[in-house]
PDB file of N, CA and C in Angstrom:
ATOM      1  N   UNK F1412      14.696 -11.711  -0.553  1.00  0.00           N
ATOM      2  CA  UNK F1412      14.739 -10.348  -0.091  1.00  0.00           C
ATOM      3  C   UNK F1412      14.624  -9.416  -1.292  1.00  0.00           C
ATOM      4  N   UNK F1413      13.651  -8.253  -1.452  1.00  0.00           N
ATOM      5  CA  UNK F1413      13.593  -7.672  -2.415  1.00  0.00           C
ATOM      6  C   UNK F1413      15.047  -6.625  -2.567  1.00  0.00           C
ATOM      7  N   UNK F1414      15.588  -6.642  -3.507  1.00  0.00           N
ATOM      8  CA  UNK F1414      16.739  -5.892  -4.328  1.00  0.00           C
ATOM      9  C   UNK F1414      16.064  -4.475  -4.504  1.00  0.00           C
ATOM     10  N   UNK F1415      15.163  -3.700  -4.431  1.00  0.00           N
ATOM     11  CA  UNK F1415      15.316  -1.983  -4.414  1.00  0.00           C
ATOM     12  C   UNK F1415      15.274  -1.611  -3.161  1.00  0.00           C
ATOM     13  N   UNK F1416      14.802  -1.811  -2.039  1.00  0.00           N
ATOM     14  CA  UNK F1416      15.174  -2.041  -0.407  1.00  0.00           C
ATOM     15  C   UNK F1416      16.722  -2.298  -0.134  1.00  0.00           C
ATOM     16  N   UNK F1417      17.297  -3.332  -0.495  1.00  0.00           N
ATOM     17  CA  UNK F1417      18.506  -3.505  -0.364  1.00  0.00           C
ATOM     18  C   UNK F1417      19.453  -2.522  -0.964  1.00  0.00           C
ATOM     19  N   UNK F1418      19.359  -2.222  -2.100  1.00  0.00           N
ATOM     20  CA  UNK F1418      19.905  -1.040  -3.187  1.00  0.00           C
ATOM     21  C   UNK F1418      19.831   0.421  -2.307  1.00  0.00           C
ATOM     22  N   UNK F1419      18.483   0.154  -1.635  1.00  0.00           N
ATOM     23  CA  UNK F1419      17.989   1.954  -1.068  1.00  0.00           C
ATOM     24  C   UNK F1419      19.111   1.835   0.017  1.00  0.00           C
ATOM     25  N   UNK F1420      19.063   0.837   0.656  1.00  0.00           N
ATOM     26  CA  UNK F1420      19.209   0.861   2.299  1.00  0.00           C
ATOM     27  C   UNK F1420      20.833   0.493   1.867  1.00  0.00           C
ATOM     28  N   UNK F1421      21.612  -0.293   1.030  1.00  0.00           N
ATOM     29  CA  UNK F1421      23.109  -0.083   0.884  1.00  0.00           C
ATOM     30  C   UNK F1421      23.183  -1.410   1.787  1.00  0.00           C
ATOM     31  N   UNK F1422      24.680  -1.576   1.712  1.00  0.00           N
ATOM     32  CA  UNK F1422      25.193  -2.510   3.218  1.00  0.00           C
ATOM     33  C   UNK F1422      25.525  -3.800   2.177  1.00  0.00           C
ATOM     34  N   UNK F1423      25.873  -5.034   2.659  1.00  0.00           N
ATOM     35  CA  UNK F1423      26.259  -6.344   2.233  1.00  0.00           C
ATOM     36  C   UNK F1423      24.734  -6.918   2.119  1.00  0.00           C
ATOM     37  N   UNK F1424      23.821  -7.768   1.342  1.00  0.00           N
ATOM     38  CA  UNK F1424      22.841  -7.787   1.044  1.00  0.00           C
ATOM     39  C   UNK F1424      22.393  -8.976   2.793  1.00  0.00           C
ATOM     40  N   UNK F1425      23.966  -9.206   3.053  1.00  0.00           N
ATOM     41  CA  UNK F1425      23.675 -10.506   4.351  1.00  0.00           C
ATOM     42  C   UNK F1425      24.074  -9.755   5.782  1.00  0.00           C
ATOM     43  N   UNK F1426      24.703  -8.281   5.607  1.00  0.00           N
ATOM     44  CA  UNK F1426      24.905  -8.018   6.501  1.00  0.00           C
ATOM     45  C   UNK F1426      23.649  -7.785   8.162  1.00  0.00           C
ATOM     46  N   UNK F1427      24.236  -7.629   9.000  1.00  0.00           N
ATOM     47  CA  UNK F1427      23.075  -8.079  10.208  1.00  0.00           C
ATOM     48  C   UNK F1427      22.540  -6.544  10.201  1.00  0.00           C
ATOM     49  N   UNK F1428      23.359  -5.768   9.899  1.00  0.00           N
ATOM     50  CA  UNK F1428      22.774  -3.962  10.111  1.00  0.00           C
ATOM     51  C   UNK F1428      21.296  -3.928   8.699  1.00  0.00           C
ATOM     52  N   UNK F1429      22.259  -4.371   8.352  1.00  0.00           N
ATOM     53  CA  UNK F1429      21.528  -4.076   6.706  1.00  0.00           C
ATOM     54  C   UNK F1429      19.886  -4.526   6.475  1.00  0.00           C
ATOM     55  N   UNK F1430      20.083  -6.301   7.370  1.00  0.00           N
ATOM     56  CA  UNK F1430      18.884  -6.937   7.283  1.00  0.00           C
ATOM     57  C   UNK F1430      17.826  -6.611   8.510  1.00  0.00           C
ATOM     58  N   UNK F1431      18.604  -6.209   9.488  1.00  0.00           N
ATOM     59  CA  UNK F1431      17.578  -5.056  10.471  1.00  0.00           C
ATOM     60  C   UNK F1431      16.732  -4.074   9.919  1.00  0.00           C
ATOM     61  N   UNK F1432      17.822  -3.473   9.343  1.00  0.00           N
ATOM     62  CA  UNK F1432      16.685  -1.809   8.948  1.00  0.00           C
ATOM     63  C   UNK F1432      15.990  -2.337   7.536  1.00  0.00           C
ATOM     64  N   UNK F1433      16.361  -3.556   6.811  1.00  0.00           N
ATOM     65  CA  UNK F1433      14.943  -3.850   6.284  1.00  0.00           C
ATOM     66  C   UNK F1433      13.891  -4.330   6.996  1.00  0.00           C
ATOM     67  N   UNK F1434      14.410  -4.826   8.041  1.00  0.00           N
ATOM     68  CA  UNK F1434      13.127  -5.525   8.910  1.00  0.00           C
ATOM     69  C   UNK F1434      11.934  -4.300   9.159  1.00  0.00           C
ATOM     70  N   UNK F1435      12.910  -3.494   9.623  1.00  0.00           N
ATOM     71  CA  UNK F1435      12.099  -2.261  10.561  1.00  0.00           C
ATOM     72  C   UNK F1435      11.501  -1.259   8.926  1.00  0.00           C
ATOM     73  N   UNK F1436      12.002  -1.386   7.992  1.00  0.00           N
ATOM     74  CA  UNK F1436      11.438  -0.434   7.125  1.00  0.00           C
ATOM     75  C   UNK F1436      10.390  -1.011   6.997  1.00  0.00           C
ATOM     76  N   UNK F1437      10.481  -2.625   6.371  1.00  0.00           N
ATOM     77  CA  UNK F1437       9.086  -3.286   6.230  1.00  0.00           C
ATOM     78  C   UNK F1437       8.059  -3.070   6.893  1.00  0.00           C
ATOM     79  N   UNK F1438       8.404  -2.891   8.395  1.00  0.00           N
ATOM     80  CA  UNK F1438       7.302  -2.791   9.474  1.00  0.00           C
ATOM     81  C   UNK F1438       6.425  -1.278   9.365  1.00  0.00           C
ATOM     82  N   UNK F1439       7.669  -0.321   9.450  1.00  0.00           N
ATOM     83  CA  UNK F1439       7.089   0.735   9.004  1.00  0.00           C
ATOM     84  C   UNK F1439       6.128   0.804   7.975  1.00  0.00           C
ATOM     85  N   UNK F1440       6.457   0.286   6.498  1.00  0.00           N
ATOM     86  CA  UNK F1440       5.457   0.606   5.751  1.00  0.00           C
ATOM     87  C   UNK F1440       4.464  -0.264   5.825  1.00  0.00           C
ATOM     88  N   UNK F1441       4.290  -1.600   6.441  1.00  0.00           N
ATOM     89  CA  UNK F1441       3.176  -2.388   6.897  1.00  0.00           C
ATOM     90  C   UNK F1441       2.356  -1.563   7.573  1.00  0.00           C
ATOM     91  N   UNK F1442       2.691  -0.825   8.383  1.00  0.00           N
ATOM     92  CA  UNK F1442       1.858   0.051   9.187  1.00  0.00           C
ATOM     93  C   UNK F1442       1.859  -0.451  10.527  1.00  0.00           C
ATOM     94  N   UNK F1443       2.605  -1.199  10.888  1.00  0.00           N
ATOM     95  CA  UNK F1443       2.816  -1.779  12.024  1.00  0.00           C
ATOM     96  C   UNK F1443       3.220  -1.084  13.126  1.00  0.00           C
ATOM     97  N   UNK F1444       3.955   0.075  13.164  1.00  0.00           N
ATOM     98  CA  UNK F1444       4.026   1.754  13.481  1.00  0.00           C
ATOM     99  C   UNK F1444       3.246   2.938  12.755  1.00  0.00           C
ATOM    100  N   UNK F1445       2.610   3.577  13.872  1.00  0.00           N
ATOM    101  CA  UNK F1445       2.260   5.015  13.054  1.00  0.00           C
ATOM    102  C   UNK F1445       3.333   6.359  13.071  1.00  0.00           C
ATOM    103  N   UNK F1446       2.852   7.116  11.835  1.00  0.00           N
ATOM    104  CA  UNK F1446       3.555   7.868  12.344  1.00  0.00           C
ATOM    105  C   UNK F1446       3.234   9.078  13.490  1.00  0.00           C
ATOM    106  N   UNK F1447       5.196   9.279  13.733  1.00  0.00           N
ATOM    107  CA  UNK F1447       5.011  10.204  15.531  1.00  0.00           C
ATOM    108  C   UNK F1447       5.066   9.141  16.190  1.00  0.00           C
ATOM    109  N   UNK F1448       5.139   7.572  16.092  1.00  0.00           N
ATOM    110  CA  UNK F1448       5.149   6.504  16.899  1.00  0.00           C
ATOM    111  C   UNK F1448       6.644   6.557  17.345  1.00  0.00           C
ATOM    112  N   UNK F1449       6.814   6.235  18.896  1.00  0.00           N
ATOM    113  CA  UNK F1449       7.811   5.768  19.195  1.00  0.00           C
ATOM    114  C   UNK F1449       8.058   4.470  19.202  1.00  0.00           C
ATOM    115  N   UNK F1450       9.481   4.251  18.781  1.00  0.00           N
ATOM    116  CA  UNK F1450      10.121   3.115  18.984  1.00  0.00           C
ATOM    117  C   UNK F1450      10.196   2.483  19.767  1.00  0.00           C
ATOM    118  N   UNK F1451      10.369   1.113  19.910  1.00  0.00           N
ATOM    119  CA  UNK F1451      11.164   0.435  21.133  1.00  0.00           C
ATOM    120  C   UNK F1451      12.448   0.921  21.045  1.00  0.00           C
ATOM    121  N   UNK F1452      12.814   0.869  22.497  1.00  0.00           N
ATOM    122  CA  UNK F1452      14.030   1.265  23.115  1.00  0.00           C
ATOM    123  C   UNK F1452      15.369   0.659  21.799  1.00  0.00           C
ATOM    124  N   UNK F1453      16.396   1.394  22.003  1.00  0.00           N
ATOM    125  CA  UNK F1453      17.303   0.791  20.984  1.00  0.00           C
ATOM    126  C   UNK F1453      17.738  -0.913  21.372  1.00  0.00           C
ATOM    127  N   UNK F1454      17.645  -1.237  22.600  1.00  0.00           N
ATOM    128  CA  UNK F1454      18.422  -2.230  23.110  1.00  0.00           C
ATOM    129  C   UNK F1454      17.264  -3.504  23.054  1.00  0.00           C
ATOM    130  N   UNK F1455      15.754  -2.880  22.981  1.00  0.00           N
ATOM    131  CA  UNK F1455      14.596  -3.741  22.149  1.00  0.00           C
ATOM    132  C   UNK F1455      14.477  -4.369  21.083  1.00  0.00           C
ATOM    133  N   UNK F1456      14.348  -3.125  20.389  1.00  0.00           N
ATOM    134  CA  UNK F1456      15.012  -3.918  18.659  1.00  0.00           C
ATOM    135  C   UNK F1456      16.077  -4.804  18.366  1.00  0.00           C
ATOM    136  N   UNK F1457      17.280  -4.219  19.399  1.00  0.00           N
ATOM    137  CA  UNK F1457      18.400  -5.089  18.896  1.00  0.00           C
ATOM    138  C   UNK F1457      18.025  -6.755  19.540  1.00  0.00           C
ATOM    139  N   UNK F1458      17.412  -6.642  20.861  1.00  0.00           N
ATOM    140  CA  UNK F1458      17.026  -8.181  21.488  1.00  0.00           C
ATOM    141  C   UNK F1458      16.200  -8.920  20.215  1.00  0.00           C
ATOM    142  N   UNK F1459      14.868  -7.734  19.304  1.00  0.00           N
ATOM    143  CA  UNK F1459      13.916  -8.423  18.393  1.00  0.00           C
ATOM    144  C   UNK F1459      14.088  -9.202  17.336  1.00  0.00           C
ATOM    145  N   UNK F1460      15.377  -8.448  16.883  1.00  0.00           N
ATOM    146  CA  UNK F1460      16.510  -8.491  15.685  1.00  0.00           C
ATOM    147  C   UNK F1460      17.313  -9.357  15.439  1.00  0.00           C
ATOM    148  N   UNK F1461      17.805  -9.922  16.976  1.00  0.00           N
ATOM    149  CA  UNK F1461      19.088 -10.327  17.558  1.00  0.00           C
ATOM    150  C   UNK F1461      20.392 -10.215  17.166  1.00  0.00           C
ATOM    151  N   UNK F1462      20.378  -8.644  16.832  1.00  0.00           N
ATOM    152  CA  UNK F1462      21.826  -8.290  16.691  1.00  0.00           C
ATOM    153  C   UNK F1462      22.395  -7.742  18.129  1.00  0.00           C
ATOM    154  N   UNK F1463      23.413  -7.082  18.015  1.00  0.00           N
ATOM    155  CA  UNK F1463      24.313  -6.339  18.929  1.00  0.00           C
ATOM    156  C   UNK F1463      23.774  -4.830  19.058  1.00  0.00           C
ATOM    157  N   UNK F1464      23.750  -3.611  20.103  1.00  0.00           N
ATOM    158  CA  UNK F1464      22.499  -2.755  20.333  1.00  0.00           C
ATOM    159  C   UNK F1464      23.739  -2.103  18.895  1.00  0.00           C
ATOM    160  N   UNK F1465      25.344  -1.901  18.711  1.00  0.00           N
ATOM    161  CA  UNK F1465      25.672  -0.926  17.967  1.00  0.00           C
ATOM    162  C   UNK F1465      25.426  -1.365  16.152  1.00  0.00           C
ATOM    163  N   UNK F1466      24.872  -2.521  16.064  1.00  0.00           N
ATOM    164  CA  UNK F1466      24.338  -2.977  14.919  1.00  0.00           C
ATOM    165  C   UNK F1466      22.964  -2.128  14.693  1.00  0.00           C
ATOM    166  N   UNK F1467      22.009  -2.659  15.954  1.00  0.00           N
ATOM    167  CA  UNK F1467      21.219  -1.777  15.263  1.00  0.00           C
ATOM    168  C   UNK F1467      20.709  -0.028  15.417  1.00  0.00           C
ATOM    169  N   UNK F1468      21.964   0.400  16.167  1.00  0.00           N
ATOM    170  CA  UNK F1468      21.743   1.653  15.861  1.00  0.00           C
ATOM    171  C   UNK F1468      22.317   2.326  14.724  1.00  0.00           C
ATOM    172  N   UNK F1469      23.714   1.102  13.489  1.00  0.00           N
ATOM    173  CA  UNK F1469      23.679   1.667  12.756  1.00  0.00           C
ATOM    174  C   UNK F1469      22.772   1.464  11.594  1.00  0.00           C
ATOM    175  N   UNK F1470      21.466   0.523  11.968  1.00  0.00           N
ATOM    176  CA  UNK F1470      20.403   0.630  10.780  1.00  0.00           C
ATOM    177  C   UNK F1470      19.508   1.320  11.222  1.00  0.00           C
ATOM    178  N   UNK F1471      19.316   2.006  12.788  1.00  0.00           N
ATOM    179  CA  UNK F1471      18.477   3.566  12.790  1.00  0.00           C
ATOM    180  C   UNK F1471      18.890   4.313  12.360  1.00  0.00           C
ATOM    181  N   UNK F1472      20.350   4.719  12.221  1.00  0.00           N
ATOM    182  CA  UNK F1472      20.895   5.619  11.541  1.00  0.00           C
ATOM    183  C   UNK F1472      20.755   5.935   9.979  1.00  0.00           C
ATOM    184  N   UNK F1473      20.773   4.543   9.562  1.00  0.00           N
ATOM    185  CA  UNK F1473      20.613   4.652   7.874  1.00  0.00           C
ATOM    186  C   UNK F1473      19.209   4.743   8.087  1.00  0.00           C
ATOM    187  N   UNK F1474      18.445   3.854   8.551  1.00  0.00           N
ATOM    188  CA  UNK F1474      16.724   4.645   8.231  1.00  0.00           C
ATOM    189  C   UNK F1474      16.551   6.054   8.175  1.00  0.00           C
ATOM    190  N   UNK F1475      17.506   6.688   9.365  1.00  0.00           N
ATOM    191  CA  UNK F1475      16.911   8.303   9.367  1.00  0.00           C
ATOM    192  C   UNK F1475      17.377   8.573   8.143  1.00  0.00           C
ATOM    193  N   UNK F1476      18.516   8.131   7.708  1.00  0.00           N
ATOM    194  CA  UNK F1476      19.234   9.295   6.683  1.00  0.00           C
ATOM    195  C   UNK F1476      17.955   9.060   5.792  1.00  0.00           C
ATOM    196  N   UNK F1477      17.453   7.908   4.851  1.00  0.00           N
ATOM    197  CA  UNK F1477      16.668   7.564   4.111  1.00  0.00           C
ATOM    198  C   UNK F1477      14.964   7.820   4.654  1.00  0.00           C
ATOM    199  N   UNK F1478      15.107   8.591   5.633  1.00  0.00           N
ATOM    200  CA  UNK F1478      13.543   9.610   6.425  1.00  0.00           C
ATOM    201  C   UNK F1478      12.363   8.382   6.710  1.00  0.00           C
ATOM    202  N   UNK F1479      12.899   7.335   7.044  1.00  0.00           N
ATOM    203  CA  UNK F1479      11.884   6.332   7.853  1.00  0.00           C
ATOM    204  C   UNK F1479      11.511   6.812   9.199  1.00  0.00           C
ATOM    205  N   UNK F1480      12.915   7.282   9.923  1.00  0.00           N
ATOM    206  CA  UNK F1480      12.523   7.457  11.151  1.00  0.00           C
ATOM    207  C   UNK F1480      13.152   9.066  11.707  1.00  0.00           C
ATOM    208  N   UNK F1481      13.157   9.637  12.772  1.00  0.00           N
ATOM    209  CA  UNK F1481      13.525  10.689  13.373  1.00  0.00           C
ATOM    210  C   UNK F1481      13.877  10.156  14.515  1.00  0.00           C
ATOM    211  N   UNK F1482      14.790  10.860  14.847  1.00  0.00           N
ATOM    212  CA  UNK F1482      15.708  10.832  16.468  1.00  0.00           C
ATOM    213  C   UNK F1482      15.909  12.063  17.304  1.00  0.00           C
ATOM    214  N   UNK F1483      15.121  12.082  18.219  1.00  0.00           N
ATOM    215  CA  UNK F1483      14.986  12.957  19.452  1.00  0.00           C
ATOM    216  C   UNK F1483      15.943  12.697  20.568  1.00  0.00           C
ATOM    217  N   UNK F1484      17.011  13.945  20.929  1.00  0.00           N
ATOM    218  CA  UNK F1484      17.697  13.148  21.843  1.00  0.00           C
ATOM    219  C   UNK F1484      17.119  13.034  23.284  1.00  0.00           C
ATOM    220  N   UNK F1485      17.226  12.342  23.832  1.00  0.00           N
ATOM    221  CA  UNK F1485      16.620  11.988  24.952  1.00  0.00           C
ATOM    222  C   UNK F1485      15.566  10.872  24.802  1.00  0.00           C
ATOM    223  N   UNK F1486      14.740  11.234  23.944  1.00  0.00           N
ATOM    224  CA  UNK F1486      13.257  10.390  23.567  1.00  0.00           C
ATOM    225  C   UNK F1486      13.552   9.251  22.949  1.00  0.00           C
ATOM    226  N   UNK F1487      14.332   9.174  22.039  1.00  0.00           N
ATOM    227  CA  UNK F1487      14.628   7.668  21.214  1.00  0.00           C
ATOM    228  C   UNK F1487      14.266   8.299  19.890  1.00  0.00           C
ATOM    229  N   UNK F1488      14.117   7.460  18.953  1.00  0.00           N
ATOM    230  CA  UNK F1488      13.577   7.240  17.409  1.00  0.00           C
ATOM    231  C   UNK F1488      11.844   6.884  17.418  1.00  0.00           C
ATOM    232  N   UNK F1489      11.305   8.044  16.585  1.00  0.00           N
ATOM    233  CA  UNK F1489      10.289   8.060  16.104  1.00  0.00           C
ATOM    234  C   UNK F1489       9.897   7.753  15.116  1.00  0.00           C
ATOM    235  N   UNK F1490       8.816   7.099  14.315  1.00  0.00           N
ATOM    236  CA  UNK F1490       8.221   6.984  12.977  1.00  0.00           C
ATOM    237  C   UNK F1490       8.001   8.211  12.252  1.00  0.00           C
ATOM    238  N   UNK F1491       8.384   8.592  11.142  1.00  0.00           N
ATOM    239  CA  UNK F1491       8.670   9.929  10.570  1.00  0.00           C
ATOM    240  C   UNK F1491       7.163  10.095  10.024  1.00  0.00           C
ATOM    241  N   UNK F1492       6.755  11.486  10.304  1.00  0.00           N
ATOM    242  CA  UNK F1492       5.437  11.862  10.198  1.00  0.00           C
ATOM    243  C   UNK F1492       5.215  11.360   8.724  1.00  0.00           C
ATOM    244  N   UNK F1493       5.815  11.749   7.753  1.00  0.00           N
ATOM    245  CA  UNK F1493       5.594  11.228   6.556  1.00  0.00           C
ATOM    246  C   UNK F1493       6.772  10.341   6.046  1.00  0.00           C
ATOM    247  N   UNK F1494       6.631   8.769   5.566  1.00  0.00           N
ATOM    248  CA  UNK F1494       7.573   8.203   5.791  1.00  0.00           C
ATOM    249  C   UNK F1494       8.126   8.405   4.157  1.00  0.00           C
ATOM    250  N   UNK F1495       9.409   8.032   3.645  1.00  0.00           N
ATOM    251  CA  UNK F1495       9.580   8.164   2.405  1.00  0.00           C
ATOM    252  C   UNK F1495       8.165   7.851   1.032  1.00  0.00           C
ATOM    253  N   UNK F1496       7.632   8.268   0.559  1.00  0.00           N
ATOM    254  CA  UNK F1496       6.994   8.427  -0.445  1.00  0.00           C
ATOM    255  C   UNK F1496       7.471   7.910  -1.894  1.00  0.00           C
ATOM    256  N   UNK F1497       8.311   6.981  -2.076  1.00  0.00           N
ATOM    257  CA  UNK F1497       9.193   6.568  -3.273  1.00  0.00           C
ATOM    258  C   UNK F1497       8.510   5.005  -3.209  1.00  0.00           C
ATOM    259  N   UNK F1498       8.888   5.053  -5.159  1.00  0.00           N
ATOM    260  CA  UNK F1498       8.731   3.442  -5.315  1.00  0.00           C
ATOM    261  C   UNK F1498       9.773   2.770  -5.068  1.00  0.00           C
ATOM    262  N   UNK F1499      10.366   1.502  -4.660  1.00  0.00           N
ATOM    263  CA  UNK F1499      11.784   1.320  -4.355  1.00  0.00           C
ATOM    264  C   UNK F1499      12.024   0.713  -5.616  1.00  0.00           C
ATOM    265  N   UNK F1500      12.858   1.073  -6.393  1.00  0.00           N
ATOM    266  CA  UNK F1500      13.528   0.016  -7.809  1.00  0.00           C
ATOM    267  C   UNK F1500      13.470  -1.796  -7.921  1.00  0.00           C
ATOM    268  N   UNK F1501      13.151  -2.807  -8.263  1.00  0.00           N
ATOM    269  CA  UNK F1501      13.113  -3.776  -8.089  1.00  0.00           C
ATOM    270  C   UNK F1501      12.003  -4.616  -6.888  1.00  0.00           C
ATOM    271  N   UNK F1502      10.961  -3.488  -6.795  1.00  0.00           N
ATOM    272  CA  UNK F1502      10.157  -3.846  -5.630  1.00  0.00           C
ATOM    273  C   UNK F1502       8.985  -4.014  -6.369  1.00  0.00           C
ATOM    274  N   UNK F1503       8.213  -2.848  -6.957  1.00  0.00           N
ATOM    275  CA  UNK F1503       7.016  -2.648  -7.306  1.00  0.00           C
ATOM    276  C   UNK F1503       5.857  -2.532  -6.066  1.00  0.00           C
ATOM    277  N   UNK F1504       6.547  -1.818  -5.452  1.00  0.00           N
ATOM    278  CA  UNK F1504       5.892  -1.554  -3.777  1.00  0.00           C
ATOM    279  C   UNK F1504       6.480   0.122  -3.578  1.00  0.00           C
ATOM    280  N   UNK F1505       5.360   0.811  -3.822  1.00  0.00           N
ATOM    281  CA  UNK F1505       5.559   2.533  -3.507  1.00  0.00           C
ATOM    282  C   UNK F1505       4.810   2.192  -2.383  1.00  0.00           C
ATOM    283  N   UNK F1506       5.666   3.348  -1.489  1.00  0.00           N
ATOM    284  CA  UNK F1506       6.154   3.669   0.254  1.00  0.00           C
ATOM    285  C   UNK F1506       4.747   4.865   0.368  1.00  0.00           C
TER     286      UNK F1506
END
């Protein structure tokens, strides 16, 4: 698992929140979402993930803070029009 992702995103490097919202950042910057893309439902990800749904809403939460994603209430979580723009430390992979 790359260490400036883990560093960005915080958490226990094994925790299940932690290794979600790397999942989903990865995807994001794969391009596997566009942005303005909606998400799967919260209770999607968590089935994709196979965590618990309040696991992974607290790694939507840390994505937003770190501007991967946006949250509309009603609508769900979106792909942030412009997603962070940073190199991550220990990656050698700019976002």
């Amino acid at each position: 698992m790359n260490d400036g992702l883990h560093s960005q995103i915080g958490g226990r490097r094994n925790s299940h929140w932690a290794i979600a919202a790397r999942d989903l950042a990865d995807s994001v910057r794969a391009g596997r979402y566009s942005p303005d893309e909606r998400l799967p439902t919260l209770v999607s990800l968590a089935v994709a993930n196979d965590v618990h749904p309040r696991t992974m809403s607290r790694a939507l939460r840390r994505l937003r803070e770190l501007g991967y994603v946006t949250h509309r209430r009603g609508y769900g979580y979106f792909v942030s029009h412009t997603p962070p723009a940073c190199e991550l430390p220990g990656f050698g992979i700019a976002l």
